[in-house]
Amino acid sequence: MPLNTTPSIFKQVCVIGLGLIGASFAQAIKDNGLSERLVAVDRHAPSITEAIEHGLLDAGSANLQDVIAGSDLIIIAVPVQAVQAVFVDIKQAIDNGQLASDCIMTDVCSTKVNIIDAAKVVFGSLPTGLVPAHPIAGAENSGYHARRASLFVNHSVIICELPTTSATAIAKLRLLWESVGANVMSMDAEHHDRILAHTSHLPHLLAFNLVEQLASHDDNLDMFRYAAGGFRDFTRIAASDPKMWHDIFFANQSAIVSALDEYGVYLQTMRQLIIDQDSTALMGLLGRAQAARRHFGHMLASTPYTDTSAMSASYNITPSNTVSGTIAIPGDKSISHRSIMLGSLATGVTNVTGFLEGEDALATLQAFRDMGVTIEGPDNGNLTIHGVGMNGLKPSKTPLYMGNSGTSMRLLSGILAAQSFDSVLTGDTSLNKRPMERVAAPLRTMGAVIQSTGHSGTAPLSITGRDTAGKPLQGTEYDMPVASAQVKSCLLLAGLWADGTTTVIQPEISRDHTERMLSAFGYPVTVEGNRISVTGGGTLTGGDIAVPADISSAAFFMVAAAISQNSELTLTQVGINPTRTGVIDILKLMNADISLSNETHVGGEPVADITIRSSNLVGIEIPEHLVPLAIDEFPVLFIAASCAQGRTVLTGAKELRVKESDRIAVMAEGLHTLGIDCTVTDDGLIIEGKGVATENGEVNNSQPVFGGGHIVSHHDHRIAMSFSVASLRASQQITIEGVETVNTSFPGFAELANQIGMSIQVDTGAE
């Protein structure tokens, strides 16, 4: 089916060279009706004859002068060393009046500077219609018979927009490429050649060289016979056209030689690590390379770390009414973040168990790898971090990509504000819309130089290093207007390098994982009521960190058991840090049947098994002092409130409006969809529960509270999981859109939910 439905862009297109790229481009132009006429030039007469017989061409010849007349676009698809001779023929056609002087000329070669130089030699000055281009596409087979009209669909095409080129020529060529399904980007010629030397030309050269090396061995037959998949994958490109690559290697000589020299340095480094049997350094190099391979793919596409199968997914949930069992919840996200940060800054080795392998925590892990920290794993929640000390971080060569993790960005802002080097923090589309001045502004009072983006003060964040600023950060006393663990932690972490003491005063208690973990790593922290202080200049010492199960993730299953019928669920070894147990306190106020057992401490954090049973929930006015202690759990608490008898009122929770989504508005929208009466306020929500009182206090959660419907999660993981829990009291199927972000905090949520009795079908949209 044609990709383009617009009228023809050109009157006559002339394709010079009917190899794979030229013939595929011609076929795509023909199939999409992008030119009134299509002609071609190729010295291989059978290709021309077949193309005419197939109806691809209106005319063709081995001689350009025979078919070129009247063409308003010329596509040069010949080996790079032959382009100058083609320019000579084109100039002759212009001089003879066969072509307009402003006809559009483009090429498909993988080098650009030499194309421009050749045009200068032939034409004297660059023609206004010259638009050098390079489609990043190809196939193992070559020639006319390998052509595919779909070759360029979803592939990048680089256009070099020259100052001498007319805007019309650029616009028409861009439209042509987009009309055959390509993604068009602009790049200057020198940068193009340098990038392609590293990403295309060097790999081809290495593949040719490796095959030549093995073929020269006396036992080459055995080598090739027993070669594994890795060899075949790596050397597949050595089957490419030797003449074409001969020309490319010479045409891009300077950039390729530079890339080879750099590669030689890295190869020599690896050789020495193997000779020295330097296990830590070699593991770090291999780990960084493996992670970078995944990371840059996700970064460029803004896709998740933990699931590459789908950009968007949905849940289709069939109502069920009972849950039961004993389950383990994944590791705490907040503690996982901090274990990476402090372990990297510590002296010595830190071993982490229970690490949450969700996208947010993996973003933090990757950031420290980008700054030179050797991290082994994660492997089933186990990590080994080889700390570099307080002053051992190195500048990242690229912006640090935080994915969708606000915790990563805000806490790292404090660390990076104190480093000697400049940094840039960026994230996916969602994160780049979230407010960052709440950390940037107080950091500036310490002397940090931070530039946020736009009038809303969002990411990307540009942070100037202390070498440029000229002096270290200065300790400060900051009175937080709103309780926030992220703001508090950001300032405390910056204070580790500041001159003097940094004190944060919080209006309400907020989660204290940073203070606890700093103490676990041997850094003195002073806590006096709501005043928390650190003095700069200390050190961190590596050790063992056990990450308990995440109470925020456990909250979904706590509510699930409480609102369903004949249910009992035990969640093992969940963190019950008193600054995080607001969800338990609120549920108990709502008459939930919750008990704790096997209480102990793990890695400085209190943990316990939590058992929750079916309950007759009642509506309450939620005490404002509990709001900061349950800020992440309110979406699922709204589900509990909907099932309760009477009204539930939440106030003092304006913070919910600046999470991954406006959680007050989005939850209210979804609750209305499912038939719940609720009223949005500036800082909270009023929910009219549909629970019914029973005689003798017996629990009867068998009647539906929610209807069915389509929920838009706005790609907020907690919204998606909360409405999943609502299915336990729904009368009809619930569909939730945009659930791929669940992996940010709870990989495996749907599978675990199904294990205890829910019925969630995940639709990835994959064919």
PDB file of C-alpha atoms in Angstrom, residues 22-247:
ATOM      1  CA  GLY A  22      19.047   3.214  -6.485  1.00  0.00           C
ATOM      2  CA  ALA A  23      16.581   0.537  -7.594  1.00  0.00           C
ATOM      3  CA  SER A  24      14.846   0.465  -4.199  1.00  0.00           C
ATOM      4  CA  PHE A  25      14.480   4.245  -4.221  1.00  0.00           C
ATOM      5  CA  ALA A  26      13.101   4.090  -7.764  1.00  0.00           C
ATOM      6  CA  GLN A  27      10.619   1.383  -6.761  1.00  0.00           C
ATOM      7  CA  ALA A  28       9.488   3.390  -3.725  1.00  0.00           C
ATOM      8  CA  ILE A  29       9.008   6.509  -5.857  1.00  0.00           C
ATOM      9  CA  LYS A  30       7.038   4.507  -8.423  1.00  0.00           C
ATOM     10  CA  ASP A  31       4.839   2.698  -5.900  1.00  0.00           C
ATOM     11  CA  ASN A  32       3.983   5.923  -4.090  1.00  0.00           C
ATOM     12  CA  GLY A  33       3.332   7.969  -7.238  1.00  0.00           C
ATOM     13  CA  LEU A  34       5.915  10.603  -6.358  1.00  0.00           C
ATOM     14  CA  SER A  35       6.983  11.414  -9.932  1.00  0.00           C
ATOM     15  CA  GLU A  36       5.058  11.676 -13.199  1.00  0.00           C
ATOM     16  CA  ARG A  37       7.913   9.980 -15.076  1.00  0.00           C
ATOM     17  CA  LEU A  38      10.797   7.812 -13.930  1.00  0.00           C
ATOM     18  CA  VAL A  39      13.944   7.213 -15.984  1.00  0.00           C
ATOM     19  CA  ALA A  40      17.300   5.643 -15.157  1.00  0.00           C
ATOM     20  CA  VAL A  41      20.895   5.325 -16.278  1.00  0.00           C
ATOM     21  CA  ASP A  42      22.921   2.154 -15.710  1.00  0.00           C
ATOM     22  CA  ARG A  43      25.760   0.532 -17.651  1.00  0.00           C
ATOM     23  CA  HIS A  44      24.286  -2.901 -16.915  1.00  0.00           C
ATOM     24  CA  ALA A  45      21.895  -3.192 -19.842  1.00  0.00           C
ATOM     25  CA  PRO A  46      19.874  -6.162 -18.458  1.00  0.00           C
ATOM     26  CA  SER A  47      18.895  -4.104 -15.407  1.00  0.00           C
ATOM     27  CA  ILE A  48      17.558  -1.297 -17.602  1.00  0.00           C
ATOM     28  CA  THR A  49      15.712  -3.745 -19.844  1.00  0.00           C
ATOM     29  CA  GLU A  50      14.084  -5.572 -16.939  1.00  0.00           C
ATOM     30  CA  ALA A  51      13.132  -2.327 -15.187  1.00  0.00           C
ATOM     31  CA  ILE A  52      11.315  -1.134 -18.310  1.00  0.00           C
ATOM     32  CA  GLU A  53       9.633  -4.524 -18.821  1.00  0.00           C
ATOM     33  CA  HIS A  54       8.526  -4.542 -15.165  1.00  0.00           C
ATOM     34  CA  GLY A  55       6.929  -1.134 -15.629  1.00  0.00           C
ATOM     35  CA  LEU A  56       9.289   0.500 -13.157  1.00  0.00           C
ATOM     36  CA  LEU A  57      10.854   2.844 -15.724  1.00  0.00           C
ATOM     37  CA  ASP A  58       9.429   4.941 -18.511  1.00  0.00           C
ATOM     38  CA  ALA A  59      12.844   4.989 -20.188  1.00  0.00           C
ATOM     39  CA  GLY A  60      16.425   3.982 -19.519  1.00  0.00           C
ATOM     40  CA  SER A  61      19.858   3.923 -21.080  1.00  0.00           C
ATOM     41  CA  ALA A  62      23.542   3.371 -20.446  1.00  0.00           C
ATOM     42  CA  ASN A  63      24.068   6.960 -21.629  1.00  0.00           C
ATOM     43  CA  LEU A  64      22.879   9.805 -19.432  1.00  0.00           C
ATOM     44  CA  GLN A  65      22.332  12.174 -22.377  1.00  0.00           C
ATOM     45  CA  ASP A  66      19.713   9.805 -23.840  1.00  0.00           C
ATOM     46  CA  VAL A  67      17.204  10.128 -20.973  1.00  0.00           C
ATOM     47  CA  ILE A  68      18.164  13.074 -18.772  1.00  0.00           C
ATOM     48  CA  ALA A  69      16.300  15.829 -20.634  1.00  0.00           C
ATOM     49  CA  GLY A  70      13.577  17.496 -18.589  1.00  0.00           C
ATOM     50  CA  SER A  71      14.449  15.844 -15.286  1.00  0.00           C
ATOM     51  CA  ASP A  72      13.779  18.014 -12.248  1.00  0.00           C
ATOM     52  CA  LEU A  73      15.411  15.547  -9.817  1.00  0.00           C
ATOM     53  CA  ILE A  74      18.578  13.523 -10.368  1.00  0.00           C
ATOM     54  CA  ILE A  75      19.438  10.784  -7.862  1.00  0.00           C
ATOM     55  CA  ILE A  76      23.081   9.687  -8.014  1.00  0.00           C
ATOM     56  CA  ALA A  77      23.385   6.098  -6.751  1.00  0.00           C
ATOM     57  CA  VAL A  78      26.832   5.043  -7.973  1.00  0.00           C
ATOM     58  CA  PRO A  79      30.054   4.193  -6.070  1.00  0.00           C
ATOM     59  CA  VAL A  80      31.491   7.271  -4.430  1.00  0.00           C
ATOM     60  CA  GLN A  81      34.589   7.439  -6.648  1.00  0.00           C
ATOM     61  CA  ALA A  82      32.376   7.590  -9.751  1.00  0.00           C
ATOM     62  CA  VAL A  83      30.343  10.603  -8.638  1.00  0.00           C
ATOM     63  CA  GLN A  84      32.666  13.246 -10.085  1.00  0.00           C
ATOM     64  CA  ALA A  85      32.351  11.716 -13.557  1.00  0.00           C
ATOM     65  CA  VAL A  86      28.554  11.796 -13.196  1.00  0.00           C
ATOM     66  CA  PHE A  87      28.745  15.486 -12.274  1.00  0.00           C
ATOM     67  CA  VAL A  88      30.668  16.087 -15.507  1.00  0.00           C
ATOM     68  CA  ASP A  89      27.844  14.475 -17.517  1.00  0.00           C
ATOM     69  CA  ILE A  90      25.210  16.483 -15.629  1.00  0.00           C
ATOM     70  CA  LYS A  91      27.064  19.759 -16.248  1.00  0.00           C
ATOM     71  CA  GLN A  92      27.250  18.929 -19.940  1.00  0.00           C
ATOM     72  CA  ALA A  93      23.474  18.346 -19.977  1.00  0.00           C
ATOM     73  CA  ILE A  94      22.924  21.716 -18.283  1.00  0.00           C
ATOM     74  CA  ASP A  95      25.251  23.434 -20.738  1.00  0.00           C
ATOM     75  CA  ASN A  96      23.378  21.758 -23.634  1.00  0.00           C
ATOM     76  CA  GLY A  97      20.031  22.975 -22.333  1.00  0.00           C
ATOM     77  CA  GLN A  98      18.754  19.485 -21.493  1.00  0.00           C
ATOM     78  CA  LEU A  99      18.539  20.354 -17.791  1.00  0.00           C
ATOM     79  CA  ALA A 100      17.615  23.507 -15.922  1.00  0.00           C
ATOM     80  CA  SER A 101      20.517  25.034 -14.030  1.00  0.00           C
ATOM     81  CA  ASP A 102      18.525  24.805 -10.794  1.00  0.00           C
ATOM     82  CA  CYS A 103      17.466  21.170 -11.175  1.00  0.00           C
ATOM     83  CA  ILE A 104      17.724  19.253  -7.909  1.00  0.00           C
ATOM     84  CA  MET A 105      20.659  16.858  -7.553  1.00  0.00           C
ATOM     85  CA  THR A 106      21.167  14.430  -4.690  1.00  0.00           C
ATOM     86  CA  ASP A 107      23.179  11.316  -3.937  1.00  0.00           C
ATOM     87  CA  VAL A 108      22.966   8.280  -1.642  1.00  0.00           C
ATOM     88  CA  CYS A 109      26.678   7.845  -0.885  1.00  0.00           C
ATOM     89  CA  SER A 110      27.974   7.148   2.615  1.00  0.00           C
ATOM     90  CA  THR A 111      30.564   9.936   2.498  1.00  0.00           C
ATOM     91  CA  LYS A 112      29.691  13.565   1.975  1.00  0.00           C
ATOM     92  CA  VAL A 113      32.722  15.861   2.034  1.00  0.00           C
ATOM     93  CA  ASN A 114      34.187  14.303  -1.106  1.00  0.00           C
ATOM     94  CA  ILE A 115      30.823  14.654  -2.897  1.00  0.00           C
ATOM     95  CA  ILE A 116      30.784  18.368  -2.133  1.00  0.00           C
ATOM     96  CA  ASP A 117      34.445  18.726  -3.171  1.00  0.00           C
ATOM     97  CA  ALA A 118      33.729  16.926  -6.455  1.00  0.00           C
ATOM     98  CA  ALA A 119      30.834  19.286  -7.169  1.00  0.00           C
ATOM     99  CA  LYS A 120      33.071  22.310  -6.592  1.00  0.00           C
ATOM    100  CA  VAL A 121      35.662  20.930  -9.005  1.00  0.00           C
ATOM    101  CA  VAL A 122      33.133  20.292 -11.773  1.00  0.00           C
ATOM    102  CA  PHE A 123      30.709  23.211 -11.386  1.00  0.00           C
ATOM    103  CA  GLY A 124      33.095  25.848 -10.058  1.00  0.00           C
ATOM    104  CA  SER A 125      30.601  26.833  -7.373  1.00  0.00           C
ATOM    105  CA  LEU A 126      28.050  24.642  -5.660  1.00  0.00           C
ATOM    106  CA  PRO A 127      24.756  24.374  -7.591  1.00  0.00           C
ATOM    107  CA  THR A 128      21.690  25.718  -5.788  1.00  0.00           C
ATOM    108  CA  GLY A 129      19.953  22.388  -6.365  1.00  0.00           C
ATOM    109  CA  LEU A 130      22.636  20.179  -4.788  1.00  0.00           C
ATOM    110  CA  VAL A 131      21.378  18.364  -1.661  1.00  0.00           C
ATOM    111  CA  PRO A 132      23.829  15.670  -0.475  1.00  0.00           C
ATOM    112  CA  ALA A 133      21.986  12.851   1.314  1.00  0.00           C
ATOM    113  CA  HIS A 134      22.674   9.440   2.820  1.00  0.00           C
ATOM    114  CA  PRO A 135      20.016   6.816   3.604  1.00  0.00           C
ATOM    115  CA  ILE A 136      21.126   4.621   6.522  1.00  0.00           C
ATOM    116  CA  ALA A 137      19.700   1.466   5.002  1.00  0.00           C
ATOM    117  CA  GLY A 138      20.926  -1.599   3.204  1.00  0.00           C
ATOM    118  CA  ALA A 139      20.616  -5.347   2.809  1.00  0.00           C
ATOM    119  CA  GLU A 140      22.872  -8.361   2.601  1.00  0.00           C
ATOM    120  CA  ASN A 141      22.141  -8.807  -1.108  1.00  0.00           C
ATOM    121  CA  SER A 142      22.879  -6.159  -3.705  1.00  0.00           C
ATOM    122  CA  GLY A 143      21.882  -5.292  -7.239  1.00  0.00           C
ATOM    123  CA  TYR A 144      18.645  -4.554  -9.075  1.00  0.00           C
ATOM    124  CA  HIS A 145      16.975  -7.857  -8.151  1.00  0.00           C
ATOM    125  CA  ALA A 146      17.447  -7.181  -4.410  1.00  0.00           C
ATOM    126  CA  ARG A 147      15.383  -3.969  -4.575  1.00  0.00           C
ATOM    127  CA  ARG A 148      12.622  -3.353  -2.018  1.00  0.00           C
ATOM    128  CA  ALA A 149      10.284  -0.376  -1.992  1.00  0.00           C
ATOM    129  CA  SER A 150      10.093  -0.711   1.806  1.00  0.00           C
ATOM    130  CA  LEU A 151      13.872  -0.540   2.278  1.00  0.00           C
ATOM    131  CA  PHE A 152      13.781   2.971   3.744  1.00  0.00           C
ATOM    132  CA  VAL A 153      10.679   2.669   5.936  1.00  0.00           C
ATOM    133  CA  ASN A 154      11.537   3.730   9.515  1.00  0.00           C
ATOM    134  CA  HIS A 155      15.190   4.170   8.553  1.00  0.00           C
ATOM    135  CA  SER A 156      17.113   7.394   8.974  1.00  0.00           C
ATOM    136  CA  VAL A 157      18.165   9.556   6.055  1.00  0.00           C
ATOM    137  CA  ILE A 158      20.772  12.249   6.664  1.00  0.00           C
ATOM    138  CA  ILE A 159      20.522  15.403   4.563  1.00  0.00           C
ATOM    139  CA  CYS A 160      23.405  17.879   4.440  1.00  0.00           C
ATOM    140  CA  GLU A 161      21.800  21.296   4.079  1.00  0.00           C
ATOM    141  CA  LEU A 162      24.408  23.460   2.370  1.00  0.00           C
ATOM    142  CA  PRO A 163      24.303  27.273   2.680  1.00  0.00           C
ATOM    143  CA  THR A 164      24.219  27.486  -1.117  1.00  0.00           C
ATOM    144  CA  THR A 165      21.244  25.156  -1.545  1.00  0.00           C
ATOM    145  CA  SER A 166      17.810  26.643  -2.192  1.00  0.00           C
ATOM    146  CA  ALA A 167      15.161  26.171   0.476  1.00  0.00           C
ATOM    147  CA  THR A 168      12.841  24.725  -2.176  1.00  0.00           C
ATOM    148  CA  ALA A 169      15.315  21.984  -3.094  1.00  0.00           C
ATOM    149  CA  ILE A 170      15.783  20.987   0.547  1.00  0.00           C
ATOM    150  CA  ALA A 171      12.042  20.985   1.242  1.00  0.00           C
ATOM    151  CA  LYS A 172      11.182  18.895  -1.827  1.00  0.00           C
ATOM    152  CA  LEU A 173      13.888  16.302  -1.154  1.00  0.00           C
ATOM    153  CA  ARG A 174      12.892  16.070   2.516  1.00  0.00           C
ATOM    154  CA  LEU A 175       9.270  15.529   1.452  1.00  0.00           C
ATOM    155  CA  LEU A 176      10.343  12.843  -1.022  1.00  0.00           C
ATOM    156  CA  TRP A 177      12.220  10.844   1.607  1.00  0.00           C
ATOM    157  CA  GLU A 178       9.429  11.222   4.154  1.00  0.00           C
ATOM    158  CA  SER A 179       6.937  10.057   1.527  1.00  0.00           C
ATOM    159  CA  VAL A 180       8.763   6.724   1.178  1.00  0.00           C
ATOM    160  CA  GLY A 181       8.694   6.221   4.958  1.00  0.00           C
ATOM    161  CA  ALA A 182      12.128   7.498   5.994  1.00  0.00           C
ATOM    162  CA  ASN A 183      12.980   9.564   9.068  1.00  0.00           C
ATOM    163  CA  VAL A 184      14.870  12.632   7.839  1.00  0.00           C
ATOM    164  CA  MET A 185      17.514  14.447   9.884  1.00  0.00           C
ATOM    165  CA  SER A 186      20.054  17.151   9.081  1.00  0.00           C
ATOM    166  CA  MET A 187      23.800  17.085   9.702  1.00  0.00           C
ATOM    167  CA  ASP A 188      26.792  18.978   8.347  1.00  0.00           C
ATOM    168  CA  ALA A 189      29.044  17.026   5.990  1.00  0.00           C
ATOM    169  CA  GLU A 190      32.161  16.900   8.164  1.00  0.00           C
ATOM    170  CA  HIS A 191      30.216  15.657  11.178  1.00  0.00           C
ATOM    171  CA  HIS A 192      28.456  13.073   9.001  1.00  0.00           C
ATOM    172  CA  ASP A 193      31.725  11.633   7.746  1.00  0.00           C
ATOM    173  CA  ARG A 194      33.210  11.494  11.237  1.00  0.00           C
ATOM    174  CA  ILE A 195      30.138   9.757  12.702  1.00  0.00           C
ATOM    175  CA  LEU A 196      29.864   7.259   9.844  1.00  0.00           C
ATOM    176  CA  ALA A 197      33.575   6.475  10.073  1.00  0.00           C
ATOM    177  CA  HIS A 198      32.967   5.158  13.602  1.00  0.00           C
ATOM    178  CA  THR A 199      29.536   3.578  13.207  1.00  0.00           C
ATOM    179  CA  SER A 200      29.679   2.093   9.709  1.00  0.00           C
ATOM    180  CA  HIS A 201      33.036   2.310   7.988  1.00  0.00           C
ATOM    181  CA  LEU A 202      35.157   1.055  10.917  1.00  0.00           C
ATOM    182  CA  PRO A 203      32.902  -1.981  11.602  1.00  0.00           C
ATOM    183  CA  HIS A 204      33.033  -2.949   7.916  1.00  0.00           C
ATOM    184  CA  LEU A 205      36.807  -2.567   7.848  1.00  0.00           C
ATOM    185  CA  LEU A 206      37.155  -4.733  10.975  1.00  0.00           C
ATOM    186  CA  ALA A 207      34.865  -7.403   9.537  1.00  0.00           C
ATOM    187  CA  PHE A 208      36.833  -7.585   6.287  1.00  0.00           C
ATOM    188  CA  ASN A 209      40.090  -7.718   8.231  1.00  0.00           C
ATOM    189  CA  LEU A 210      38.950 -10.460  10.643  1.00  0.00           C
ATOM    190  CA  VAL A 211      37.784 -12.707   7.806  1.00  0.00           C
ATOM    191  CA  GLU A 212      41.072 -12.105   5.984  1.00  0.00           C
ATOM    192  CA  GLN A 213      42.990 -12.929   9.185  1.00  0.00           C
ATOM    193  CA  LEU A 214      41.204 -16.246   9.707  1.00  0.00           C
ATOM    194  CA  ALA A 215      41.303 -17.167   6.021  1.00  0.00           C
ATOM    195  CA  SER A 216      45.095 -16.822   6.060  1.00  0.00           C
ATOM    196  CA  HIS A 217      45.464 -19.568   8.708  1.00  0.00           C
ATOM    197  CA  ASP A 218      46.463 -23.044   7.528  1.00  0.00           C
ATOM    198  CA  ASP A 219      43.557 -24.536   9.479  1.00  0.00           C
ATOM    199  CA  ASN A 220      41.067 -21.986   8.164  1.00  0.00           C
ATOM    200  CA  LEU A 221      38.592 -24.711   7.157  1.00  0.00           C
ATOM    201  CA  ASP A 222      38.196 -25.815  10.771  1.00  0.00           C
ATOM    202  CA  MET A 223      37.974 -22.221  11.936  1.00  0.00           C
ATOM    203  CA  PHE A 224      35.097 -21.434   9.603  1.00  0.00           C
ATOM    204  CA  ARG A 225      33.438 -24.823  10.124  1.00  0.00           C
ATOM    205  CA  TYR A 226      33.238 -24.347  13.877  1.00  0.00           C
ATOM    206  CA  ALA A 227      32.612 -20.611  13.892  1.00  0.00           C
ATOM    207  CA  ALA A 228      29.712 -19.743  16.191  1.00  0.00           C
ATOM    208  CA  GLY A 229      26.868 -17.302  15.729  1.00  0.00           C
ATOM    209  CA  GLY A 230      28.870 -14.371  17.036  1.00  0.00           C
ATOM    210  CA  PHE A 231      31.428 -14.755  14.259  1.00  0.00           C
ATOM    211  CA  ARG A 232      28.712 -15.032  11.626  1.00  0.00           C
ATOM    212  CA  ASP A 233      26.871 -11.986  12.947  1.00  0.00           C
ATOM    213  CA  PHE A 234      29.987  -9.847  13.203  1.00  0.00           C
ATOM    214  CA  THR A 235      31.422 -10.800   9.809  1.00  0.00           C
ATOM    215  CA  ARG A 236      28.170 -10.829   7.807  1.00  0.00           C
ATOM    216  CA  ILE A 237      29.003  -7.374   6.459  1.00  0.00           C
ATOM    217  CA  ALA A 238      32.284  -8.680   5.028  1.00  0.00           C
ATOM    218  CA  ALA A 239      30.121 -10.135   2.240  1.00  0.00           C
ATOM    219  CA  SER A 240      29.460  -6.573   1.030  1.00  0.00           C
ATOM    220  CA  ASP A 241      30.646  -5.243  -2.336  1.00  0.00           C
ATOM    221  CA  PRO A 242      34.481  -4.892  -2.159  1.00  0.00           C
ATOM    222  CA  LYS A 243      34.592  -2.170  -4.841  1.00  0.00           C
ATOM    223  CA  MET A 244      32.083  -0.025  -3.002  1.00  0.00           C
ATOM    224  CA  TRP A 245      33.961  -0.335   0.288  1.00  0.00           C
ATOM    225  CA  HIS A 246      37.330   0.192  -1.380  1.00  0.00           C
ATOM    226  CA  ASP A 247      36.015   3.525  -2.631  1.00  0.00           C
TER     227      ASP A 247
END
